[in-house]
Amino acid sequence: MLIVHCPVCGVEGDETDFHCGGQAHIRRPASHDPHNITDEEQRDYLFMRFNPKGLHFERWRCDRGCGKWFHAARDTASLEFKGYYGITELPPKELQAQATGQWAEFFKARAAETGATRPAKKAAKTSAKKASKK
Amino acid sequence: MSDPVFNSALAHAADHDGAKDLSIAMREISDRGMIDLRGEASSSKFKQAAKSVLGLDLPVKPRTSVSKGNITVFWLSVDQWLINCPRGGHHKLLADLTKALDGMHSLAVDVSDMRAIIRLEGEHVREVLMKGSSIDFTLPEYKAGLVRRLVFAEIAALVHIVSDKPDTVDIYVFRSYADYTWKWLKATAKPGAVIGLFSKAD
Amino acid sequence: MSGRPYRLPESAAQGSRIDRSKTVSFSFDGKNLTGFAGDTVASAVLASGRKVFGRSFKYHRPRGVIGLGSEEMNALVAVGEAGRKEPNLRATQVELYNGLVATSQNRWPSLEFDVGIVNNYLSRLFPSGFYYKTFMWPRSFWESVYEPIIRNAAGLGEAAREHDPDTYEQMHVHVDVLVVGGGVAGIAAAEAAAASGKRVMLADENAVLGGVADISVGSIDGKPQGDWVKAKAAQFAKAGNVHVLTRTTVVGHYHHNYVLAAERVADHEPSLLDKGAPRHRLWKIRAGQVIVASGALERPIAFANNDRPGIMMASATRGIVDRYATAPGMNGVIFTNNDDAYLTALKLHEAGVGVARIIDVRANASSELAEAARKAGLQVQTGAAIAGIETSGGGKEITGVKVAPYSKSRGRVVNEEKVACDFVAVSGGFNPVVHLWCHNAGKLKFDETIQSFRPDRHNDPIMVAGAANGTFDLAGCLEEGYATGEAAAKAVGGKTGKLTKAAAPGGGAGSVEAIWFAPATGKYNEGNKHFIDFQNDVTAADLELAQREGYESVEHTKRYTTLGMATDQGKTSNINGLGVISDATGKKIPEIGTTTFRPPYTPYSFGSIAGTKKGELFLPVRRTSIYDWHIARGATWEPVGQWRRAYCYPTGGENKKDAINREILAVRNKVGLLDASTLGKIEIKGPDAGKFLDLVYTNVFSSLKVGKCRYGLMMNEMGFLMDDGVTVRLGEDHFLMHTTSGGADRIAQWLEEWLQTEWTTLKVFVTPVTEQWAQFAIAGPKARKVLQKLDGDIDFSEDAFEFMSYREGTLAGYPVRVFRISFSGELSYEIATPSNFGRGLWDTLMEAGASEGIEPYGTEALHVLRAEKGFIVIGDETDGTVTPYDVNMGWAVSKKKEDFIGKRSLSQSFLASEGRKQLVGLETKDPNDVLPDGAYAVAEVKPQPPMKMIGQVTSSYWSPTLERSIAMALIEGGLSKMGETVSFPLEGGKVVEAKIVSPVFLDPEGKRQDV
Ligand SMILES: [Zn+2]
């Protein structure tokens, strides 16, 4: 039974007072460009998740407190919470720096994107259109 | 035309005015009206409008409450409050609030019948609460005025410490769970089950 | 068995725990016995002259008491009768009270004569892994033949079959420092931690504090250890920041210092139950720091037939003498590899019990205690070991031991000598109790000095002190106790407090020499069993066989042989088992490693796990404001989540089927009233509310006119239906959403989640108000007439209040919200009033409707009514893999909206492909055949499975309106199969044929509701 801390209202409580909402920072393709989403992109958005041993970034909800969602960085091996941050935020730099594997790559990519070199939109793939309902 | 018939959540329980033979005193409180208020705490216009109706500043510190006259406002979230006032008076209060908040992003709803309130009194109240929730009510932060939402006996509840020394605590549960909560408290607050946590022997 | 008494004469030196002035009566296996207040079942039964307490698990060998407390693995008894019976209690832990009823376990028909003993003589059929080897084939024999045999012949005690009349509870507490174990080290730790002013909890499984202080060597501050213990216990009782839990076993340590402790509140004094005490209380403790001071347990020595009744641990032997003035026999042999057992010899001698010989495997024994024993005239034989046990009465009475010279390298027995005795006290050294340390991944290291594992690293805020840390001398225990107490208090922010530390003279814990196996007389494993795990009947030979068969990993050996499993969890067996494996493989113990110690440390009752969750508190039950009326009207219940909804209302001897049909026809022909209060209700308001609803529903809501209602479909992001309901526009930026009863909480949270995490700039507030409103559906051709009878300010006439619109006002004095919507296909209004007025309005409606023949209808009638109309129910027609197109509701999926939840997924190739199952209606060929829910449609009926399944029935009813059966089903390509016949092979061979039709069986034009 973990102890979780809510960065929004400051409450601290048992895991059962909270709700874990799985992996953080998943981008919903339809919120950005609803017309140009490949089947593969949609599949990855729905189903593909990181499963690191070590530092992981998750969404949590202060279920029995303020009801707000927040982000938490948690070590999946020691189950230690390494930090909490806002639901619309990326982790603080020092937590990003501790990330390894897929998460390290992810933050690197996000940093590149938010810089001047934001990649151009991908060309529309035909498969998505073909599959659309009549 | 006759008056509408009013039945509180625990009206069916013969002892809802005061349960006997328990380690705590316990009764239903049904004469309170409640309004759920949503709004942006960051907006001084919103807070000012609320104050103009309620006569008090909305609490912005988590898990606190503010009282003035017969109105008590609980902090529920960063954008949510529960206004507690005499039942019957809530209609006018809600109408006034709605009017004052017109044009502001907000939502005030009558929730007077949504929850049941059970008042617990006596020196063993905190111990009884601790048998049903993972929160340690004997810790120093649980003092008069505190409001906390929690899982209590498997259900969602809200605890308001009305006063301490001696302890008076109101527990709010959704109306449909009132009977279950009442029975749970009666089963748990048996005199023979008192622990006397951290009590001093003479 | 002679029944001769073993109670020692009254003396100041023995019997510290018993009160001879209070005789206590109890029974053991039906025999009435007496003991004294303070006795345990073990001490009182032993004092009566009985040594056999039970039969062993696999071989059914007679077994006696071996230990002193919770580590006991042989003398397991059941205590109590009928619903109060609790099996597998350790007789050494059960405190005696008047009227206690104890029974032995694992014997049939009696303890003296046991049929299962035949297993002992057939033991060559029960080697390691005998379950795997013997019961492999044929598979079908498992259920019918093997399992019942194994279950009858093996296993521990039997659970009670009756209802348990007692209460149980749980308690949560947060403490700064939790000290586990109230021995010398634990007391010192608690005192030091408490001196800081922090909150300290001290838990001990025994009735009194002190651990084994009263039966150990050494004094504290020049006085007996027991005096110091009593003084500290009194000090704790007076302190406001120390809470002592006795009779409380800390059973598990989990993440973030979450600790479970099982308190036996009333087991020792059942009269407490009458005052409302729970029998057991499970503590859920959150500790800033945990100090493990759980002590050490003596380990046996594996010698031939070391399980005979009368062979006890040396410390337990002196425990029963000192504490309970009970002699284990008349004349004993001490068998040891360390100095501590000499204290037992001296204590026995002091109490007037004969000590035939002290047999010490070490070449030299020259400690202070050994010298004292020699001085007392006791015979000490070093460099020797027990090679065999001689018994009478089928192994139940010891008559002597065979002693042979011993040296580590020599495997064969030479020059054995017989020593007459009637009991044996054994000490193979001490194992720190590291279980709790290990529960949450604490690491261990092997300590050569004590020949055992002790705690090493841990990631959690947990410390260890005293014997649990391998520190066996008194001064060391005190010192570590104080040090960890201070360190723990400091770690949780305590200030340094005043603490007067007690002192004990230094003095070695003595030496110990590893002995994992004492060679036996005679052929190996022929009548000689060297038991390692007494509870699971695992012998040294089993472990060696496992090694020969290639179970190299100790974890594999554990599972293959069952070493250290079940309630024992390796308390006494672990190190000895590793020692045997070490000897067999030539690997050192640290290289072999140890198996995992899992919670619980000792078993705790299911009652305490359930706590208050029994009887009517088993599950929280939700009641609508009409609950009592439903009961009075004879409703049967349908659980919907935690709600209880009226299923139907049988009257005048009706069966349910008749009642349901009557209710349906009342709605179709007259008028019915349904309690729909459980429907989810959510207020949604803000400038972006319409835009938000367009994103969460498949259809458009931003275009809905104020005062109008619209039915909406909700998908998850995978494109699958998750909820539906009618949403009303209360104002320009204000909506009221209805959800399914089961979806009320889920959907409110779902909406919040999207607002908070994805569409964070939308200005929308969402407030669930489900329980504010009691809500009823009044449906049927006479519905309007009934409402028009009541006073109020709402015009119910057809033109003034049209279908799919909404009014607010008063009705018979009640404040109401009225929605003209229909889930039955009839003229219908849903009326909501604040919950506390619910019952009043319900009664008013029933009264007003009486002259029109109004009848209440339940959820089953509701379901049939909607099925006659082809309306879906989320969870019936959908199962989490069904899209709006699958249920032929593409009309509700907007083509115009750019985005809404699940939209993109609908065009994923696998959802857009041909051949998906589609919702259709079914008319069975024989109109009287009602298909079972979930029946499979097959492509081709064959004499037996497998048959290709092409769909399944989602809803199926008898329709009293149409006087035939109706059903809905999801059938592959169903919409293009209209008019075709599909077959449903049922259980028992019957095949039902049905024609695929439209699911709208009644009034496809919708004329009935629009009147
Ligand atoms: Zn919070």
Coordinates of N, CA and C in Angstrom, one line a residue, chain A residues 1-3 14 28 30-31 34-35 37-39 42-43 45-47 59 61 63 67-69 79-81 87-88 128 131-134, chain C residues 254-256 258 286 459 717-718 749 752-754 756-760 885 895 898-902 904-909 911-912 914:
Chain A
M1 N 0.8 -1.2 0.0 CA 0.0 0.0 0.0 C 0.9 1.2 0.0
L2 N 0.8 2.0 -1.1 CA 1.7 3.1 -1.2 C 1.1 4.3 -0.5
I3 N 2.0 5.3 -0.2 CA 1.5 6.6 0.3 C 1.7 7.6 -0.9
D14 N -3.3 7.1 1.6 CA -3.1 5.8 1.1 C -3.5 5.7 -0.4
R28 N -2.7 12.7 -27.7 CA -3.9 12.2 -28.4 C -3.9 12.8 -29.8
A30 N -5.9 12.9 -32.3 CA -7.1 13.6 -32.8 C -7.2 15.0 -32.3
S31 N -6.6 15.3 -31.2 CA -6.7 16.7 -30.6 C -5.8 17.6 -31.4
P34 N -7.0 15.9 -36.5 CA -7.9 14.8 -36.6 C -8.0 14.2 -38.0
H35 N -7.6 14.9 -39.0 CA -7.8 14.4 -40.4 C -6.6 13.5 -40.9
I37 N -4.4 11.0 -39.4 CA -3.9 10.1 -38.4 C -3.9 8.7 -39.0
T38 N -2.7 8.1 -39.1 CA -2.6 6.8 -39.6 C -3.1 5.7 -38.7
D39 N -3.5 4.6 -39.2 CA -4.0 3.5 -38.3 C -2.9 3.2 -37.3
Q42 N -2.8 5.8 -34.5 CA -3.9 5.6 -33.6 C -3.7 4.3 -32.7
R43 N -3.2 3.3 -33.3 CA -2.9 2.0 -32.5 C -1.9 2.3 -31.4
Y45 N -1.2 5.1 -30.1 CA -1.9 6.0 -29.0 C -2.7 5.2 -28.1
L46 N -3.5 4.3 -28.6 CA -4.4 3.5 -27.8 C -3.7 2.5 -26.9
F47 N -2.8 1.8 -27.5 CA -2.3 0.5 -26.9 C -0.8 0.5 -26.5
R59 N 0.1 9.3 -14.6 CA -1.0 10.2 -14.3 C -1.7 9.6 -13.0
R61 N -4.9 10.6 -10.0 CA -6.0 11.5 -9.6 C -6.2 11.5 -8.1
D63 N -8.3 11.1 -5.9 CA -9.7 10.6 -6.0 C -10.6 11.0 -4.8
G67 N -9.9 15.8 -6.2 CA -10.5 15.3 -7.4 C -9.7 15.7 -8.6
K68 N -8.5 16.3 -8.4 CA -7.7 16.8 -9.6 C -6.7 15.7 -10.0
W69 N -6.4 15.8 -11.3 CA -5.4 14.9 -11.8 C -4.0 15.6 -11.7
L79 N 9.4 1.4 -5.9 CA 8.1 2.0 -5.6 C 8.1 3.3 -4.9
E80 N 9.2 4.0 -5.0 CA 9.4 5.3 -4.4 C 8.9 6.3 -5.3
F81 N 8.2 7.3 -4.8 CA 7.8 8.5 -5.6 C 8.9 9.5 -5.6
I87 N -0.6 18.5 -14.1 CA -1.2 17.6 -15.1 C -0.9 18.1 -16.5
T88 N -0.7 19.4 -16.6 CA -0.4 20.0 -18.0 C 1.1 20.2 -18.2
A128 N -5.9 5.5 -43.6 CA -6.9 6.0 -42.7 C -8.1 6.4 -43.5
A131 N -10.3 3.4 -44.7 CA -11.0 2.7 -43.7 C -12.2 3.5 -43.2
S132 N -12.3 4.7 -43.5 CA -13.3 5.5 -42.9 C -14.7 5.0 -43.3
K133 N -15.7 5.3 -42.4 CA -17.0 4.8 -42.7 C -17.7 5.5 -43.8
K134 N -18.5 4.7 -44.5 CA -19.4 5.3 -45.5 C -20.5 6.1 -44.8
Chain C
Y254 N 4.8 -4.2 4.4 CA 4.6 -3.9 3.0 C 5.2 -2.5 2.6
H255 N 4.9 -2.1 1.4 CA 5.5 -0.9 0.9 C 5.2 0.3 1.7
H256 N 6.1 1.2 1.7 CA 6.0 2.5 2.4 C 5.7 2.3 3.9
Y258 N 4.0 0.1 5.5 CA 2.6 -0.3 5.9 C 2.7 -1.7 6.5
R286 N 0.7 2.5 9.8 CA 1.6 3.2 8.9 C 2.7 3.8 9.8
N459 N 15.7 -1.2 1.7 CA 15.4 0.1 1.1 C 14.5 1.0 2.0
E717 N -12.3 5.8 -26.3 CA -11.4 6.2 -27.3 C -11.2 5.0 -28.3
M718 N -11.5 3.8 -27.9 CA -11.4 2.7 -28.9 C -12.6 2.5 -29.8
Q749 N -16.5 11.0 -13.6 CA -15.1 11.1 -13.5 C -14.5 11.1 -14.9
E752 N -14.6 14.7 -16.1 CA -13.6 15.5 -15.4 C -12.2 15.2 -16.0
E753 N -12.0 13.9 -16.2 CA -10.6 13.5 -16.7 C -10.3 14.2 -18.0
W754 N -11.3 14.2 -18.9 CA -11.1 14.9 -20.2 C -10.9 16.4 -20.1
Q756 N -9.7 17.9 -17.5 CA -8.5 18.3 -16.7 C -7.3 17.9 -17.5
T757 N -7.4 16.9 -18.3 CA -6.1 16.3 -18.9 C -6.0 16.6 -20.4
E758 N -7.1 16.8 -21.1 CA -7.0 16.9 -22.6 C -7.5 18.3 -23.1
W759 N -8.7 18.6 -22.7 CA -9.3 19.9 -23.2 C -9.2 20.9 -22.1
T760 N -8.0 21.2 -21.6 CA -7.8 21.9 -20.4 C -8.2 23.4 -20.6
Y885 N -22.1 1.4 -34.9 CA -22.5 0.8 -36.1 C -22.9 -0.7 -35.9
K895 N -21.4 12.8 -38.7 CA -20.5 12.8 -39.8 C -19.8 14.2 -39.9
E898 N -15.7 17.2 -36.4 CA -14.3 16.9 -36.7 C -13.7 15.8 -35.8
D899 N -14.1 16.0 -34.5 CA -13.5 15.2 -33.5 C -14.5 14.9 -32.4
F900 N -14.5 13.7 -31.9 CA -15.2 13.3 -30.7 C -14.6 12.0 -30.2
I901 N -14.7 11.8 -28.9 CA -14.0 10.6 -28.3 C -14.4 9.3 -29.1
G902 N -13.4 8.6 -29.6 CA -13.6 7.4 -30.3 C -13.8 7.5 -31.8
R904 N -11.9 8.6 -34.3 CA -10.9 8.1 -35.2 C -10.8 6.5 -35.2
S905 N -11.1 6.0 -34.0 CA -11.0 4.5 -33.9 C -12.0 3.8 -34.8
L906 N -13.2 4.4 -35.0 CA -14.2 3.8 -35.8 C -13.7 3.5 -37.2
S907 N -12.7 4.2 -37.7 CA -12.2 4.0 -39.0 C -11.0 3.1 -39.0
Q908 N -10.6 2.6 -37.8 CA -9.5 1.6 -37.8 C -9.9 0.4 -38.7
S909 N -9.0 -0.2 -39.4 CA -9.4 -1.2 -40.3 C -10.2 -2.3 -39.7
L911 N -12.3 -2.2 -37.2 CA -13.6 -1.9 -36.9 C -14.5 -1.5 -38.1
A912 N -13.8 -1.2 -39.2 CA -14.5 -0.8 -40.4 C -14.7 -1.9 -41.3
E914 N -15.8 -5.6 -43.1 CA -17.0 -6.3 -43.3 C -17.1 -7.5 -42.3

